[in-house]
């Protein structure tokens, strides 16, 4: 499980318009709000951060391996207003625990053995993350010169549309009043730039760092050559990770870097095994692993970028989360590009596709998935 996720988890993709709506109003005091340390980019499916208290569950359906993840997070926030009364330093700590249970039915949850996997390969993880930012009141027109220019352009566009008969709900006077006390709906109603560019004028960057530890068990099966005796082994696997995070002020992207240590096991490839004397190939030969799993140690260095894009009318909103990883012990590397789609409307099922390359196997793999988040 990724140190930064409850898989697709507690939420799906937040639209830029919704993200922008979280920006505090002019009347909000003190300056920095809780949303200042909860940027919308954290909601990219598959990589959701636990920044608020509460529980979450996620069901991921995949042809090779489906999983059910249950998690709970606790968050605490500290804010200190500086002497000028306009600037605040905000620190937010988040602690989360999550349990991952593999499902045995692959992508068909109607199969009889679908939930046999609940006892096969569970893992428990713990994480702590701290975010911090320094911010003033973004709606202070006297101090925010960039916002003054944006508001002036927005008022001009408002008047142009009123004169052209394209804004029947506004008048010249209402355009002027809205410019004196700008709000989210007004700036969204008459957009003069992209949401990302607008966020840069209103938001401050957020940085963070954290640690994660995970422990789990998995069951491996193999056959003894010649005798074909069945063997089962349960192995304990564990990992530890440290990571750093940066949320640019555009409010729709995120950059993470991490280093971790993993101690796990890998099953041997399946091969055809036969008894010493073959009377009936169907009974005397089987396809199975020929030995116990191999212990694998990894020291991966990872870099990941997340980005949401504006919605496509009638379709929904896309997000990407490209990732690159390099194992300092084996010199192997992985490249992955998942693409997520939050469908238009109230549909919370998140479909997606991915393309990845693993230097160890030298293969390019294309995949498709469906994910369903729940909240409680």
PDB file of C-alpha atoms in Angstrom, residues 182-300:
ATOM      1  CA  UNK A 182     -15.074  39.721  -4.777  1.00  0.00           C
ATOM      2  CA  UNK A 183     -16.350  36.212  -4.101  1.00  0.00           C
ATOM      3  CA  UNK A 184     -15.788  32.753  -5.531  1.00  0.00           C
ATOM      4  CA  UNK A 185     -19.058  32.688  -7.517  1.00  0.00           C
ATOM      5  CA  UNK A 186     -18.294  36.056  -9.124  1.00  0.00           C
ATOM      6  CA  UNK A 187     -14.785  35.095 -10.275  1.00  0.00           C
ATOM      7  CA  UNK A 188     -16.066  31.727 -11.536  1.00  0.00           C
ATOM      8  CA  UNK A 189     -18.997  33.354 -13.331  1.00  0.00           C
ATOM      9  CA  UNK A 190     -16.662  35.542 -15.402  1.00  0.00           C
ATOM     10  CA  UNK A 191     -13.380  33.591 -15.720  1.00  0.00           C
ATOM     11  CA  UNK A 192     -10.442  35.597 -17.041  1.00  0.00           C
ATOM     12  CA  UNK A 193      -7.870  32.818 -16.524  1.00  0.00           C
ATOM     13  CA  UNK A 194      -7.583  29.138 -15.706  1.00  0.00           C
ATOM     14  CA  UNK A 195      -8.399  27.796 -12.261  1.00  0.00           C
ATOM     15  CA  UNK A 196      -4.710  26.954 -11.721  1.00  0.00           C
ATOM     16  CA  UNK A 197      -3.620  30.519 -12.547  1.00  0.00           C
ATOM     17  CA  UNK A 198      -6.328  31.948 -10.295  1.00  0.00           C
ATOM     18  CA  UNK A 199      -5.290  29.686  -7.434  1.00  0.00           C
ATOM     19  CA  UNK A 200      -1.705  30.943  -7.725  1.00  0.00           C
ATOM     20  CA  UNK A 201      -2.955  34.417  -6.869  1.00  0.00           C
ATOM     21  CA  UNK A 202      -4.920  33.200  -3.858  1.00  0.00           C
ATOM     22  CA  UNK A 203      -3.140  30.180  -2.372  1.00  0.00           C
ATOM     23  CA  UNK A 204       0.225  29.596  -0.741  1.00  0.00           C
ATOM     24  CA  UNK A 205       2.413  26.527  -1.331  1.00  0.00           C
ATOM     25  CA  UNK A 206       2.106  23.742   1.229  1.00  0.00           C
ATOM     26  CA  UNK A 207       4.949  21.426   2.201  1.00  0.00           C
ATOM     27  CA  UNK A 208       4.872  18.258   4.220  1.00  0.00           C
ATOM     28  CA  UNK A 209       6.782  15.200   5.354  1.00  0.00           C
ATOM     29  CA  UNK A 210       5.938  11.935   7.042  1.00  0.00           C
ATOM     30  CA  UNK A 211       6.704   8.307   7.802  1.00  0.00           C
ATOM     31  CA  UNK A 212       4.907   5.007   7.336  1.00  0.00           C
ATOM     32  CA  UNK A 213       5.348   1.465   8.588  1.00  0.00           C
ATOM     33  CA  UNK A 214       3.538  -1.605   7.289  1.00  0.00           C
ATOM     34  CA  UNK A 215       3.421  -5.283   8.257  1.00  0.00           C
ATOM     35  CA  UNK A 216       1.529  -8.116   6.652  1.00  0.00           C
ATOM     36  CA  UNK A 217       1.425 -11.824   5.980  1.00  0.00           C
ATOM     37  CA  UNK A 218       0.967 -13.748   2.770  1.00  0.00           C
ATOM     38  CA  UNK A 219       0.466 -17.406   1.985  1.00  0.00           C
ATOM     39  CA  UNK A 220       2.507 -19.174  -0.696  1.00  0.00           C
ATOM     40  CA  UNK A 221       1.943 -22.602  -2.212  1.00  0.00           C
ATOM     41  CA  UNK A 222       4.355 -24.856  -4.109  1.00  0.00           C
ATOM     42  CA  UNK A 223       4.733 -28.501  -5.130  1.00  0.00           C
ATOM     43  CA  UNK A 224       7.679 -30.790  -4.455  1.00  0.00           C
ATOM     44  CA  UNK A 225       9.125 -32.035  -7.773  1.00  0.00           C
ATOM     45  CA  UNK A 226       8.659 -35.753  -8.568  1.00  0.00           C
ATOM     46  CA  UNK A 227       6.348 -36.446  -5.602  1.00  0.00           C
ATOM     47  CA  UNK A 228       4.054 -33.428  -6.328  1.00  0.00           C
ATOM     48  CA  UNK A 229       3.456 -33.048  -2.585  1.00  0.00           C
ATOM     49  CA  UNK A 230       1.609 -29.839  -1.737  1.00  0.00           C
ATOM     50  CA  UNK A 231       3.351 -27.297   0.513  1.00  0.00           C
ATOM     51  CA  UNK A 232       2.087 -24.064   2.042  1.00  0.00           C
ATOM     52  CA  UNK A 233       4.164 -21.329   3.660  1.00  0.00           C
ATOM     53  CA  UNK A 234       2.993 -18.193   5.444  1.00  0.00           C
ATOM     54  CA  UNK A 235       5.559 -15.413   5.385  1.00  0.00           C
ATOM     55  CA  UNK A 236       5.625 -12.114   7.290  1.00  0.00           C
ATOM     56  CA  UNK A 237       6.473  -9.053   5.189  1.00  0.00           C
ATOM     57  CA  UNK A 238       7.224  -5.518   6.358  1.00  0.00           C
ATOM     58  CA  UNK A 239       8.293  -2.116   5.111  1.00  0.00           C
ATOM     59  CA  UNK A 240       9.141   1.395   6.310  1.00  0.00           C
ATOM     60  CA  UNK A 241       9.026   4.634   4.359  1.00  0.00           C
ATOM     61  CA  UNK A 242       9.884   8.327   4.726  1.00  0.00           C
ATOM     62  CA  UNK A 243       8.469  10.882   2.305  1.00  0.00           C
ATOM     63  CA  UNK A 244       8.304  14.594   1.497  1.00  0.00           C
ATOM     64  CA  UNK A 245       5.434  16.389  -0.234  1.00  0.00           C
ATOM     65  CA  UNK A 246       4.976  19.706  -2.014  1.00  0.00           C
ATOM     66  CA  UNK A 247       1.653  21.260  -3.046  1.00  0.00           C
ATOM     67  CA  UNK A 248       2.299  24.122  -5.494  1.00  0.00           C
ATOM     68  CA  UNK A 249       0.021  27.115  -5.167  1.00  0.00           C
ATOM     69  CA  UNK A 250      -1.877  26.175  -8.355  1.00  0.00           C
ATOM     70  CA  UNK A 251      -4.082  23.969  -6.172  1.00  0.00           C
ATOM     71  CA  UNK A 252      -4.342  21.175  -8.758  1.00  0.00           C
ATOM     72  CA  UNK A 253      -0.969  19.416  -8.548  1.00  0.00           C
ATOM     73  CA  UNK A 254       1.264  17.639  -6.082  1.00  0.00           C
ATOM     74  CA  UNK A 255       4.849  16.358  -6.020  1.00  0.00           C
ATOM     75  CA  UNK A 256       6.121  13.639  -3.674  1.00  0.00           C
ATOM     76  CA  UNK A 257       9.511  12.030  -3.116  1.00  0.00           C
ATOM     77  CA  UNK A 258      10.148   9.021  -0.898  1.00  0.00           C
ATOM     78  CA  UNK A 259      12.696   6.448   0.206  1.00  0.00           C
ATOM     79  CA  UNK A 260      11.704   3.130   1.732  1.00  0.00           C
ATOM     80  CA  UNK A 261      12.938  -0.273   2.803  1.00  0.00           C
ATOM     81  CA  UNK A 262      10.919  -3.381   1.920  1.00  0.00           C
ATOM     82  CA  UNK A 263      11.413  -6.953   3.064  1.00  0.00           C
ATOM     83  CA  UNK A 264       9.024  -9.259   1.236  1.00  0.00           C
ATOM     84  CA  UNK A 265       8.725 -12.633  -0.480  1.00  0.00           C
ATOM     85  CA  UNK A 266       8.177 -13.523  -4.119  1.00  0.00           C
ATOM     86  CA  UNK A 267       6.730 -16.796  -5.373  1.00  0.00           C
ATOM     87  CA  UNK A 268       8.706 -18.745  -7.949  1.00  0.00           C
ATOM     88  CA  UNK A 269       7.303 -18.848 -11.476  1.00  0.00           C
ATOM     89  CA  UNK A 270       4.948 -21.699 -12.232  1.00  0.00           C
ATOM     90  CA  UNK A 271       6.256 -24.566 -14.335  1.00  0.00           C
ATOM     91  CA  UNK A 272       5.036 -28.024 -15.358  1.00  0.00           C
ATOM     92  CA  UNK A 273       6.011 -30.677 -12.788  1.00  0.00           C
ATOM     93  CA  UNK A 274       5.500 -34.426 -13.276  1.00  0.00           C
ATOM     94  CA  UNK A 275       5.886 -37.584 -11.226  1.00  0.00           C
ATOM     95  CA  UNK A 276       8.805 -39.924 -11.894  1.00  0.00           C
ATOM     96  CA  UNK A 277       6.474 -42.296 -13.741  1.00  0.00           C
ATOM     97  CA  UNK A 278       3.745 -40.771 -15.912  1.00  0.00           C
ATOM     98  CA  UNK A 279       0.710 -42.979 -16.479  1.00  0.00           C
ATOM     99  CA  UNK A 280      -1.841 -40.238 -17.095  1.00  0.00           C
ATOM    100  CA  UNK A 281      -0.455 -36.741 -17.896  1.00  0.00           C
ATOM    101  CA  UNK A 282      -3.615 -35.101 -16.600  1.00  0.00           C
ATOM    102  CA  UNK A 283      -3.194 -36.760 -13.192  1.00  0.00           C
ATOM    103  CA  UNK A 284       0.585 -37.052 -12.990  1.00  0.00           C
ATOM    104  CA  UNK A 285       1.529 -33.568 -14.160  1.00  0.00           C
ATOM    105  CA  UNK A 286       0.571 -30.190 -12.691  1.00  0.00           C
ATOM    106  CA  UNK A 287       1.468 -26.559 -13.260  1.00  0.00           C
ATOM    107  CA  UNK A 288       2.796 -25.068 -10.028  1.00  0.00           C
ATOM    108  CA  UNK A 289       5.710 -23.324  -8.322  1.00  0.00           C
ATOM    109  CA  UNK A 290       8.578 -25.742  -7.775  1.00  0.00           C
ATOM    110  CA  UNK A 291       9.858 -24.360  -4.479  1.00  0.00           C
ATOM    111  CA  UNK A 292       9.293 -22.007  -1.545  1.00  0.00           C
ATOM    112  CA  UNK A 293       9.167 -18.231  -2.116  1.00  0.00           C
ATOM    113  CA  UNK A 294      12.331 -16.179  -2.366  1.00  0.00           C
ATOM    114  CA  UNK A 295      13.105 -13.427   0.126  1.00  0.00           C
ATOM    115  CA  UNK A 296      13.420 -10.045  -1.602  1.00  0.00           C
ATOM    116  CA  UNK A 297      14.858  -6.850  -0.121  1.00  0.00           C
ATOM    117  CA  UNK A 298      14.306  -3.495  -1.807  1.00  0.00           C
ATOM    118  CA  UNK A 299      15.427   0.069  -1.196  1.00  0.00           C
ATOM    119  CA  UNK A 300      13.288   2.035  -3.674  1.00  0.00           C
TER     120      UNK A 300
END
